[in-house]
Structure formats: structure tokens, C-alpha cells
Short mmCIF file of C-alpha atoms in Angstrom, two decimals:
data_model
loop_
_atom_site.label_atom_id
_atom_site.label_comp_id
_atom_site.label_asym_id
_atom_site.label_seq_id
_atom_site.Cartn_x
_atom_site.Cartn_y
_atom_site.Cartn_z
CA UNK A 1 25.51 42.63 -17.89
CA UNK A 2 23.13 41.69 -15.08
CA UNK A 3 21.58 45.18 -14.97
CA UNK A 4 21.25 45.27 -18.75
CA UNK A 5 19.34 41.97 -18.72
CA UNK A 6 16.94 43.26 -16.10
CA UNK A 7 16.44 46.46 -18.08
CA UNK A 8 15.66 44.54 -21.27
CA UNK A 9 13.12 42.33 -19.49
CA UNK A 10 11.38 45.31 -17.92
CA UNK A 11 11.43 47.13 -21.22
CA UNK A 12 9.91 44.21 -23.12
CA UNK A 13 7.25 43.77 -20.44
CA UNK A 14 6.24 47.37 -20.90
CA UNK A 15 6.05 47.06 -24.69
CA UNK A 16 4.48 43.57 -24.87
CA UNK A 17 2.59 43.06 -21.61
CA UNK A 18 0.65 40.10 -23.04
CA UNK A 19 3.91 38.12 -23.24
CA UNK A 20 4.40 38.37 -19.51
CA UNK A 21 0.96 37.66 -18.12
CA UNK A 22 1.39 35.45 -15.07
CA UNK A 23 5.18 36.01 -15.04
CA UNK A 24 6.73 37.15 -11.82
CA UNK A 25 10.47 37.67 -11.35
CA UNK A 26 9.99 37.22 -7.58
CA UNK A 27 10.12 33.85 -5.88
CA UNK A 28 6.97 32.56 -4.23
CA UNK A 29 6.77 33.26 -0.53
CA UNK A 30 6.11 30.45 1.92
CA UNK A 31 2.46 31.41 2.18
CA UNK A 32 2.09 31.16 -1.63
CA UNK A 33 3.66 27.70 -1.91
CA UNK A 34 1.01 25.01 -2.50
CA UNK A 35 1.40 21.89 -0.35
CA UNK A 36 -0.60 18.72 0.24
CA UNK A 37 -2.68 18.70 3.41
CA UNK A 38 -5.22 16.47 5.10
CA UNK A 39 -8.27 18.25 6.48
CA UNK A 40 -10.12 16.40 9.26
CA UNK A 41 -13.67 17.28 10.24
CA UNK A 42 -15.37 17.38 13.63
CA UNK A 43 -18.42 15.29 12.76
CA UNK A 44 -20.55 13.61 10.09
CA UNK A 45 -23.78 15.35 11.00
CA UNK A 46 -26.48 15.20 8.37
CA UNK A 47 -25.05 12.23 6.46
CA UNK A 48 -26.87 9.01 5.63
CA UNK A 49 -25.57 5.61 4.66
CA UNK A 50 -26.91 2.55 2.85
CA UNK A 51 -24.33 -0.26 3.24
CA UNK A 52 -26.01 -2.45 0.64
CA UNK A 53 -25.71 0.29 -1.98
CA UNK A 54 -22.11 1.17 -1.07
CA UNK A 55 -20.41 -2.17 -0.37
CA UNK A 56 -19.89 -5.10 -2.72
CA UNK A 57 -21.70 -8.26 -1.54
CA UNK A 58 -18.33 -9.77 -0.50
CA UNK A 59 -17.70 -6.81 1.84
CA UNK A 60 -21.14 -7.26 3.40
CA UNK A 61 -20.51 -10.99 3.85
CA UNK A 62 -17.13 -10.35 5.49
CA UNK A 63 -18.67 -7.97 8.00
CA UNK A 64 -21.50 -10.33 8.83
CA UNK A 65 -19.06 -13.23 9.22
CA UNK A 66 -16.87 -11.21 11.60
CA UNK A 67 -19.79 -9.74 13.56
CA UNK A 68 -19.04 -6.20 12.37
CA UNK A 69 -21.85 -3.66 12.24
CA UNK A 70 -23.02 -2.61 8.79
CA UNK A 71 -23.67 0.85 10.17
CA UNK A 72 -20.32 1.75 11.73
CA UNK A 73 -19.93 5.54 11.74
CA UNK A 74 -16.47 5.26 10.17
CA UNK A 75 -18.12 3.96 6.98
CA UNK A 76 -20.52 6.89 6.69
CA UNK A 77 -19.62 9.40 3.96
CA UNK A 78 -18.03 12.77 4.63
CA UNK A 79 -20.48 15.66 4.87
CA UNK A 80 -20.91 17.06 1.34
CA UNK A 81 -21.49 20.60 2.65
CA UNK A 82 -18.12 20.48 4.37
CA UNK A 83 -16.43 19.32 1.18
CA UNK A 84 -18.11 22.08 -0.83
CA UNK A 85 -16.95 24.73 1.65
CA UNK A 86 -13.38 23.42 1.61
CA UNK A 87 -13.40 23.21 -2.21
CA UNK A 88 -14.18 26.93 -2.45
CA UNK A 89 -10.99 27.76 -0.54
CA UNK A 90 -8.32 25.37 -1.83
CA UNK A 91 -6.62 24.86 -5.19
CA UNK A 92 -7.32 21.10 -5.40
CA UNK A 93 -9.82 18.92 -3.59
CA UNK A 94 -8.65 15.30 -3.40
CA UNK A 95 -9.81 12.03 -1.86
CA UNK A 96 -12.33 12.17 0.97
CA UNK A 97 -11.60 9.47 3.53
CA UNK A 98 -14.58 7.95 5.31
CA UNK A 99 -12.50 6.11 7.89
CA UNK A 100 -10.80 9.27 9.15
CA UNK A 101 -13.54 11.78 8.25
CA UNK A 102 -11.42 14.09 6.17
CA UNK A 103 -10.24 15.08 2.73
CA UNK A 104 -6.92 15.56 0.98
CA UNK A 105 -6.27 18.99 -0.48
CA UNK A 106 -3.57 20.99 -2.21
CA UNK A 107 -3.44 24.45 -0.66
CA UNK A 108 -1.20 27.33 0.31
CA UNK A 109 -0.40 28.08 3.94
CA UNK A 110 -2.76 31.04 3.78
CA UNK A 111 -5.55 28.78 2.54
CA UNK A 112 -4.72 26.22 5.22
CA UNK A 113 -5.13 28.94 7.84
CA UNK A 114 -8.54 29.75 6.39
CA UNK A 115 -9.50 26.08 6.64
CA UNK A 116 -8.47 25.91 10.29
CA UNK A 117 -10.85 28.76 11.02
CA UNK A 118 -13.88 26.83 9.73
CA UNK A 119 -16.12 25.73 12.64
CA UNK A 120 -16.45 22.14 11.39
CA UNK A 121 -12.72 21.57 10.81
CA UNK A 122 -10.97 19.67 13.59
CA UNK A 123 -7.43 19.70 12.23
CA UNK A 124 -5.40 20.57 9.14
CA UNK A 125 -2.04 18.78 8.85
CA UNK A 126 0.53 18.57 6.05
CA UNK A 127 0.75 15.20 4.34
CA UNK A 128 4.03 13.41 4.98
CA UNK A 129 6.30 13.29 1.93
CA UNK A 130 6.51 9.53 1.54
CA UNK A 131 9.63 8.17 -0.12
CA UNK A 132 7.99 4.94 -1.28
CA UNK A 133 10.54 2.12 -1.13
CA UNK A 134 9.77 -1.34 -2.52
CA UNK A 135 11.30 -3.90 -0.17
CA UNK A 136 13.32 -5.55 -2.95
CA UNK A 137 16.98 -6.02 -3.83
CA UNK A 138 17.70 -5.64 -7.60
CA UNK A 139 16.65 -8.83 -9.36
CA UNK A 140 18.52 -11.07 -11.81
CA UNK A 141 16.77 -11.93 -15.08
CA UNK A 142 16.75 -15.62 -15.90
CA UNK A 143 17.53 -16.57 -19.48
CA UNK A 144 15.44 -19.72 -19.28
CA UNK A 145 13.80 -21.71 -16.51
CA UNK A 146 14.27 -24.89 -18.55
CA UNK A 147 11.12 -26.28 -16.97
CA UNK A 148 12.92 -26.53 -13.64
CA UNK A 149 10.00 -26.81 -11.25
CA UNK A 150 12.24 -27.54 -8.28
CA UNK A 151 13.49 -23.96 -8.13
CA UNK A 152 9.89 -22.73 -7.88
CA UNK A 153 9.02 -25.33 -5.24
CA UNK A 154 11.87 -24.02 -3.07
CA UNK A 155 10.00 -20.81 -2.28
CA UNK A 156 6.92 -22.53 -0.85
CA UNK A 157 8.31 -25.82 0.46
CA UNK A 158 9.76 -24.17 3.64
CA UNK A 159 6.17 -23.12 4.37
CA UNK A 160 5.02 -26.72 3.79
CA UNK A 161 2.71 -25.30 1.16
CA UNK A 162 2.54 -28.63 -0.61
CA UNK A 163 0.24 -29.82 2.21
CA UNK A 164 -2.30 -27.18 1.16
CA UNK A 165 -1.98 -28.24 -2.47
CA UNK A 166 -2.55 -31.92 -1.63
CA UNK A 167 -5.69 -30.94 0.27
CA UNK A 168 -6.88 -28.80 -2.68
CA UNK A 169 -6.59 -25.58 -0.69
CA UNK A 170 -5.58 -22.77 -3.03
CA UNK A 171 -7.18 -19.60 -1.65
CA UNK A 172 -10.47 -20.08 -3.48
CA UNK A 173 -13.15 -17.61 -2.39
CA UNK A 174 -10.63 -15.16 -0.89
CA UNK A 175 -10.21 -11.68 -2.35
CA UNK A 176 -6.65 -10.33 -2.04
CA UNK A 177 -5.76 -6.70 -2.72
CA UNK A 178 -2.19 -5.93 -3.78
CA UNK A 179 -1.13 -2.34 -3.08
CA UNK A 180 2.05 -1.61 -4.98
CA UNK A 181 4.00 0.67 -7.31
CA UNK A 182 3.11 -0.85 -10.68
CA UNK A 183 2.03 -3.98 -12.54
CA UNK A 184 3.74 -3.73 -15.91
CA UNK A 185 3.38 -6.98 -17.83
CA UNK A 186 0.69 -8.53 -15.62
CA UNK A 187 -1.92 -8.20 -18.36
CA UNK A 188 -0.09 -10.51 -20.78
CA UNK A 189 2.45 -12.55 -18.78
CA UNK A 190 1.97 -16.32 -19.02
CA UNK A 191 2.32 -16.66 -15.24
CA UNK A 192 -1.12 -15.07 -14.87
CA UNK A 193 -2.89 -16.75 -17.79
CA UNK A 194 -5.03 -18.79 -15.37
CA UNK A 195 -6.08 -15.62 -13.52
CA UNK A 196 -7.09 -13.89 -16.76
CA UNK A 197 -8.87 -16.98 -18.13
CA UNK A 198 -10.93 -17.35 -14.94
CA UNK A 199 -11.51 -13.59 -14.59
CA UNK A 200 -9.80 -13.55 -11.20
CA UNK A 201 -8.44 -10.00 -11.47
CA UNK A 202 -11.67 -8.37 -10.37
CA UNK A 203 -10.71 -4.69 -10.39
CA UNK A 204 -7.72 -2.41 -10.93
CA UNK A 205 -7.09 1.24 -10.15
CA UNK A 206 -4.14 3.62 -10.39
CA UNK A 207 -4.50 6.05 -7.50
CA UNK A 208 -1.51 8.09 -8.68
CA UNK A 209 -3.00 8.95 -12.08
CA UNK A 210 -6.68 8.37 -11.22
CA UNK A 211 -7.50 5.82 -13.90
CA UNK A 212 -8.05 2.07 -14.05
CA UNK A 213 -4.90 1.18 -16.04
CA UNK A 214 -2.27 -0.22 -13.66
CA UNK A 215 -0.34 -2.01 -16.41
CA UNK A 216 0.95 0.98 -18.35
CA UNK A 217 3.59 2.17 -15.90
CA UNK A 218 7.32 1.54 -15.94
CA UNK A 219 7.42 -0.62 -12.83
CA UNK A 220 6.83 -4.36 -12.53
CA UNK A 221 7.39 -4.67 -8.78
CA UNK A 222 3.69 -5.40 -8.27
CA UNK A 223 3.87 -8.01 -11.03
CA UNK A 224 6.64 -9.80 -9.16
CA UNK A 225 4.74 -9.59 -5.89
CA UNK A 226 1.52 -10.90 -7.45
CA UNK A 227 3.38 -13.90 -8.88
CA UNK A 228 4.46 -14.87 -5.35
CA UNK A 229 0.80 -15.02 -4.32
CA UNK A 230 -1.01 -16.50 -7.29
CA UNK A 231 1.38 -17.03 -10.21
CA UNK A 232 2.11 -20.28 -12.05
CA UNK A 233 5.04 -21.34 -14.21
CA UNK A 234 4.71 -24.44 -16.39
CA UNK A 235 1.72 -25.46 -14.29
CA UNK A 236 3.69 -25.19 -11.04
CA UNK A 237 2.46 -22.79 -8.37
CA UNK A 238 4.73 -19.84 -7.56
CA UNK A 239 2.49 -18.93 -4.64
CA UNK A 240 -0.23 -20.68 -2.67
CA UNK A 241 -3.32 -18.63 -3.59
CA UNK A 242 -3.62 -19.50 -7.28
CA UNK A 243 -7.44 -19.61 -7.11
CA UNK A 244 -7.96 -16.36 -5.18
CA UNK A 245 -9.51 -13.25 -6.70
CA UNK A 246 -7.40 -10.10 -6.90
CA UNK A 247 -7.68 -6.33 -6.69
CA UNK A 248 -4.64 -4.47 -8.05
CA UNK A 249 -3.98 -0.93 -6.84
CA UNK A 250 -1.09 1.31 -7.87
CA UNK A 251 -0.46 3.70 -4.99
CA UNK A 252 3.00 5.15 -5.65
CA UNK A 253 5.90 5.60 -7.99
CA UNK A 254 8.82 3.30 -7.27
CA UNK A 255 11.40 5.20 -5.17
CA UNK A 256 9.41 8.38 -5.89
CA UNK A 257 8.64 11.21 -3.51
CA UNK A 258 4.89 10.99 -3.06
CA UNK A 259 3.65 14.27 -1.67
CA UNK A 260 0.10 12.86 -1.68
CA UNK A 261 1.16 9.32 -0.79
CA UNK A 262 -0.83 9.12 2.44
CA UNK A 263 -3.95 10.12 0.54
CA UNK A 264 -3.30 7.45 -2.12
CA UNK A 265 -2.88 4.74 0.51
CA UNK A 266 -6.09 5.71 2.29
CA UNK A 267 -8.00 5.73 -1.00
CA UNK A 268 -6.64 2.31 -1.98
CA UNK A 269 -7.26 0.51 1.30
CA UNK A 270 -10.80 1.90 1.61
CA UNK A 271 -11.39 0.84 -2.02
CA UNK A 272 -10.17 -2.66 -1.16
CA UNK A 273 -12.51 -2.76 1.83
CA UNK A 274 -15.47 -1.61 -0.27
CA UNK A 275 -14.85 -4.34 -2.86
CA UNK A 276 -14.62 -7.14 -0.29
CA UNK A 277 -10.91 -7.84 0.19
CA UNK A 278 -10.04 -10.18 3.05
CA UNK A 279 -6.28 -9.76 2.69
CA UNK A 280 -4.21 -6.72 1.69
CA UNK A 281 -0.57 -7.23 0.70
CA UNK A 282 1.82 -4.29 1.00
CA UNK A 283 5.39 -5.03 -0.11
CA UNK A 284 6.84 -1.58 0.36
CA UNK A 285 6.50 1.48 2.50
CA UNK A 286 7.83 4.88 3.47
CA UNK A 287 11.61 4.69 3.66
CA UNK A 288 14.14 6.30 5.95
CA UNK A 289 13.50 9.77 4.56
CA UNK A 290 9.82 9.80 5.51
CA UNK A 291 9.85 9.52 9.31
CA UNK A 292 12.29 9.64 12.18
CA UNK A 293 13.07 6.15 13.53
CA UNK A 294 11.20 6.79 16.77
CA UNK A 295 8.07 7.67 14.79
CA UNK A 296 7.85 4.26 13.12
CA UNK A 297 5.93 2.87 16.07
CA UNK A 298 2.64 1.92 14.43
CA UNK A 299 0.83 4.86 16.01
CA UNK A 300 2.15 7.91 14.16
CA UNK A 301 2.28 6.92 10.43
CA UNK A 302 -1.19 7.41 8.99
CA UNK A 303 -0.86 4.35 6.76
CA UNK A 304 -0.16 2.23 9.85
CA UNK A 305 -3.23 3.59 11.60
CA UNK A 306 -5.27 2.91 8.45
CA UNK A 307 -4.01 -0.68 8.42
CA UNK A 308 -5.09 -1.10 12.03
CA UNK A 309 -8.48 0.25 11.01
CA UNK A 310 -8.61 -2.35 8.22
CA UNK A 311 -8.20 -5.07 10.85
CA UNK A 312 -11.30 -3.71 12.58
CA UNK A 313 -13.12 -4.19 9.26
CA UNK A 314 -12.11 -7.86 9.10
CA UNK A 315 -9.14 -7.40 6.74
CA UNK A 316 -5.71 -8.94 7.31
CA UNK A 317 -2.94 -6.56 6.20
CA UNK A 318 0.30 -8.40 5.39
CA UNK A 319 3.27 -6.04 5.16
CA UNK A 320 6.92 -6.48 4.26
CA UNK A 321 9.20 -5.55 7.14
CA UNK A 322 11.65 -3.79 4.81
CA UNK A 323 15.29 -4.17 3.83
CA UNK A 324 16.98 -1.78 6.26
CA UNK A 325 18.71 -4.46 8.31
CA UNK A 326 22.17 -3.35 7.23
CA UNK A 327 21.44 0.36 7.42
CA UNK A 328 24.03 2.41 9.26
CA UNK A 329 21.33 4.83 10.44
CA UNK A 330 18.56 2.58 11.64
CA UNK A 331 17.01 -0.81 11.07
CA UNK A 332 13.40 0.32 11.28
CA UNK A 333 10.43 -1.64 10.09
CA UNK A 334 8.77 0.03 7.12
CA UNK A 335 5.26 1.29 7.89
CA UNK A 336 2.67 -0.22 7.94
CA UNK A 337 4.58 -3.30 9.18
CA UNK A 338 5.14 -1.44 12.46
CA UNK A 339 1.41 -1.53 13.30
CA UNK A 340 0.24 -3.88 16.04
CA UNK A 341 -2.70 -5.33 14.04
CA UNK A 342 -0.62 -5.91 10.89
CA UNK A 343 1.14 -9.17 10.07
CA UNK A 344 4.76 -8.08 9.65
CA UNK A 345 6.91 -10.41 7.53
CA UNK A 346 10.66 -10.55 7.13
CA UNK A 347 12.91 -12.80 5.04
CA UNK A 348 14.96 -15.92 5.72
CA UNK A 349 17.67 -17.42 3.53
CA UNK A 350 17.89 -20.99 2.25
CA UNK A 351 19.41 -22.11 5.58
CA UNK A 352 16.46 -20.79 7.55
CA UNK A 353 18.25 -17.82 9.12
CA UNK A 354 17.00 -14.25 8.94
CA UNK A 355 18.76 -12.44 6.11
CA UNK A 356 21.21 -9.66 6.92
CA UNK A 357 19.23 -7.12 4.92
CA UNK A 358 15.93 -7.76 6.71
CA UNK A 359 14.52 -5.05 8.93
CA UNK A 360 13.65 -6.25 12.38
CA UNK A 361 12.26 -5.06 15.68
CA UNK A 362 11.56 -4.44 18.34
CA UNK A 363 9.54 -1.36 17.51
CA UNK A 364 10.37 1.95 19.24
CA UNK A 365 7.69 1.14 21.82
CA UNK A 366 9.33 -2.30 22.39
CA UNK A 367 6.80 -4.57 20.70
CA UNK A 368 8.20 -7.78 19.22
CA UNK A 369 8.26 -7.62 15.44
CA UNK A 370 8.29 -9.02 12.80
CA UNK A 371 5.56 -11.58 13.38
CA UNK A 372 6.72 -14.33 10.99
CA UNK A 373 9.41 -15.04 8.41
CA UNK A 374 9.33 -16.59 4.94
CA UNK A 375 11.83 -17.17 2.11
CA UNK A 376 13.16 -13.89 0.73
CA UNK A 377 14.57 -15.34 -2.50
CA UNK A 378 12.00 -16.33 -5.09
CA UNK A 379 11.42 -16.99 -8.76
CA UNK A 380 9.19 -14.11 -9.84
CA UNK A 381 7.38 -13.04 -13.00
CA UNK A 382 8.70 -9.78 -14.41
CA UNK A 383 7.91 -7.46 -17.29
CA UNK A 384 8.18 -8.51 -20.96
CA UNK A 385 7.23 -12.11 -20.11
CA UNK A 386 10.52 -12.83 -18.32
CA UNK A 387 11.25 -14.55 -15.03
CA UNK A 388 13.73 -13.27 -12.48
CA UNK A 389 15.33 -14.27 -9.23
CA UNK A 390 14.01 -11.67 -6.80
CA UNK A 391 15.23 -11.08 -3.29
CA UNK A 392 13.83 -9.09 -0.40
CA UNK A 393 11.07 -8.95 2.17
CA UNK A 394 8.95 -7.81 -0.80
CA UNK A 395 8.58 -11.49 -1.71
CA UNK A 396 8.46 -12.97 1.79
CA UNK A 397 5.26 -10.98 2.45
CA UNK A 398 3.23 -12.22 -0.57
CA UNK A 399 4.28 -15.82 0.07
CA UNK A 400 2.69 -15.41 3.51
CA UNK A 401 -0.36 -13.66 1.97
CA UNK A 402 -0.98 -16.77 -0.14
CA UNK A 403 -0.48 -18.97 2.92
CA UNK A 404 -2.95 -16.86 4.91
CA UNK A 405 -5.52 -17.14 2.09
CA UNK A 406 -5.38 -20.93 2.39
CA UNK A 407 -5.85 -20.70 6.17
CA UNK A 408 -8.88 -18.47 5.63
CA UNK A 409 -10.24 -21.01 3.16
CA UNK A 410 -9.90 -23.65 5.88
CA UNK A 411 -11.29 -21.47 8.69
CA UNK A 412 -13.49 -18.77 7.10
CA UNK A 413 -14.72 -17.40 10.44
CA UNK A 414 -11.29 -16.54 11.83
CA UNK A 415 -10.66 -12.82 12.50
CA UNK A 416 -7.50 -10.97 11.40
CA UNK A 417 -6.09 -10.88 14.93
CA UNK A 418 -6.86 -14.58 15.44
CA UNK A 419 -5.16 -15.31 12.13
CA UNK A 420 -2.05 -13.35 13.14
CA UNK A 421 -1.94 -15.24 16.44
CA UNK A 422 -2.41 -18.58 14.66
CA UNK A 423 0.42 -17.90 12.20
CA UNK A 424 2.72 -16.84 15.03
CA UNK A 425 1.95 -20.05 16.93
CA UNK A 426 2.62 -22.16 13.83
CA UNK A 427 6.06 -20.63 13.43
CA UNK A 428 9.03 -22.89 14.11
CA UNK A 429 10.59 -20.72 16.84
CA UNK A 430 7.40 -19.83 18.71
CA UNK A 431 7.20 -18.46 21.38
CA UNK A 432 10.61 -16.90 20.71
CA UNK A 433 11.31 -14.01 18.36
CA UNK A 434 14.67 -14.29 16.55
#
């Protein structure tokens, strides 16, 4: 029967060749398989840069406040001639990263070899297949909050957040970017009515689908995270930065294999920088299937290096440590929380002890991490207008992001590294790491 089937296919192809255009019974060879790569260039020769035309006024102000040059070479655009030459070789030309002087592409191995031969190409490397893992344990939907404000207070009272509220410190004037997997329900949930009314969601972008609609996905993890920074329920703050402005970026599919995930992260964090973010919250990261444990050292993952670069631009990156504490394989911190210039946050329970699920350090190069802890159990806003009890370092991180926004409101000239040091010193166990 097998030979008869092959004969019939060949016979039909001979009689009706138009039915089989593009059909090949042979599998693609390795050199024909298209993969995602990052192409890095040797220089930015011939480029020019006008910071006042490129950056939002808030980004200019942040640089001036932190004493950062407006003409740093890492902000200059990628050479257009280089991009044109690469585009003629590859199947797909993606995001061009200013910070790392390169561009994402989809290409075959043969095309990648051609790119490596170009005189202005420094390196061509495959993008890491990121298994994007939100740092959350499945949540429990609440039937009704019954106006119980005490349960909401419990997530910020261990941080003594009520002291900020009494002093009218609520993150005003601070732009916070939330990089996450989706924001379903954010556009009509009552917890964000005050943000919508005051036009505090300044910009949105879906870097997976390349459009501005971040609300139309099937994931509300970002919605939950946002509520722990700036949400309100019955007039009670769910987070401490209820008067901050927000940038919402969708950078991945929840638990999805992102073969261009590094490219999406670079695009989102450079976008946040351009629009003036002072804080970036990242409540997820590449899981166990993305890197070997020894590689999660803050120096190898590109998203960790990009987060360190953000610190040089005056941006505090707050990252969830991850929920691998009970893993039989490893207990690694999720990148970018492994980076030395990133504020890594893990979760504590209602007794003040680190939760069993929390990832913890030290890092493979023996740096003490995480930097601080916060409550991991929180009342969160979820899709369809509901509220849930969420648990995970996913929620500890945004609670700290809101806290950090209030500190920046108090001390606007403090740098990201000074802010990390300040928060460490304010921690109850300092100078010890538990």
C-alpha cells in the first residue's frame, strides 16, 4: 500500500503540476530551517541622533536628573545601510536594538552564514527559546469581597505602606512600565477606574503581535500585577502607587515558547526608556527550560544584561525572583532577577517567613539574592471584573514597585543603585540575607 500511495502522488503531480507547486515530500534540511537570530554590528558609523526628537520629555528629564549624557552612543540608532543589507539576505527583519547595536532576524543557517561574512557584522547568535513563566501559583476567584478592606490592607501593611498614604505619597509623577504576558480586563475593571479617569495609562503595546492592543489576549496575569501596584478596591489601595502613570507592554505568551522572546524584551524595555519610565516591573521570566542553572548568573541571559543597561539609563528594574524554591532540579532565580543592578524580590508568608516556593540565591557566581522580600499572597484584580487571591513572587515584586515609586517621589534624585541599596538597608533583617 505504501508504494501505491507514492505512485498515485507522483502520478497526480505529473498530471496536475499546479496542485503541487511548493510541495516537497522531503523534509527540510538543517540549513533550510528558519530560526530566530540576533545580528550584532561592529559600529554605528554614519548615524546621527537628536535626543529631543527621539525621547519623551520625561526621559530627557530622567537623564538630566541622574547626570546621564543625552548623547550616549548606546542610544544612537542602528546604521540603516546595515539593516538594508541584512534585510536583503534574511526572510524576516525584526526589531533593531539601539542598546546592543543589532537586529533580530528570522533566517536559515545558510543565510546566517552569509550574514557572518558581512564586514560590518560582529556576531550572529541564535535567540534563546524562552519558556516564559509567570511567577504565580494558580489563583482562587473570590465570590465577593463584601467590602472587606482589611484583607486588602494585609498586603501593604507589612511594608508599612500606610505611612506613605498618611503623608500623601502615592507615586505621583513616576512612570512605571509593566512588562508582562497580558492585560485582559484592565480596560474595564473597576479596580483601574481611577487610572482610566485620570488618563494614567499613558501607552500600551503588544510586542508579540505588533499592535497597541494589550487587552485582547487570553491572559490577565498583567492585570493582576498592575493591581498590586496601582489598583483600588472600594476606595482602598491594593498597591502603593495609585497616582503613578503606567506603560503596559505585552512581551510574551503565558507559559509559551517564545522563539523571539529576547527580541520582544529588548524592544519593550527600550520603548519604556524612550517614554520616560523610572521603574520597570517584570513578574516573570525564562523558566527552567531556557537556560542551564549555571547560566542564570546575571551575565549570560540577554534580558538580564538589558536590565543592567536600563539601570545605567536611570531606570529601576524590579523583578520577581520566581517560584522554583521547591524544584527538584534547581532553585534558580528567574532572569532578569539574577542581574546585579536589578532589585530581586521574593515572597514571604503571613508570618514573615520566606515561602517554600520562592526562588532564592545565592546566584551561581555567589552573589546574595534576592534583595528584599514582600508578601506573596495578595488580593488581585482579574479578568471579567473579578477579584482573586493570588500567590507568588509575581505579586511580591509589584508591591515593591509601588513602594519604590513612593520612595522616588520622596527623593527624586536618587539613582537606581542607590534606591536598591536604600531598600536593602530598610529591610528588617539587614545586613543579613535569609
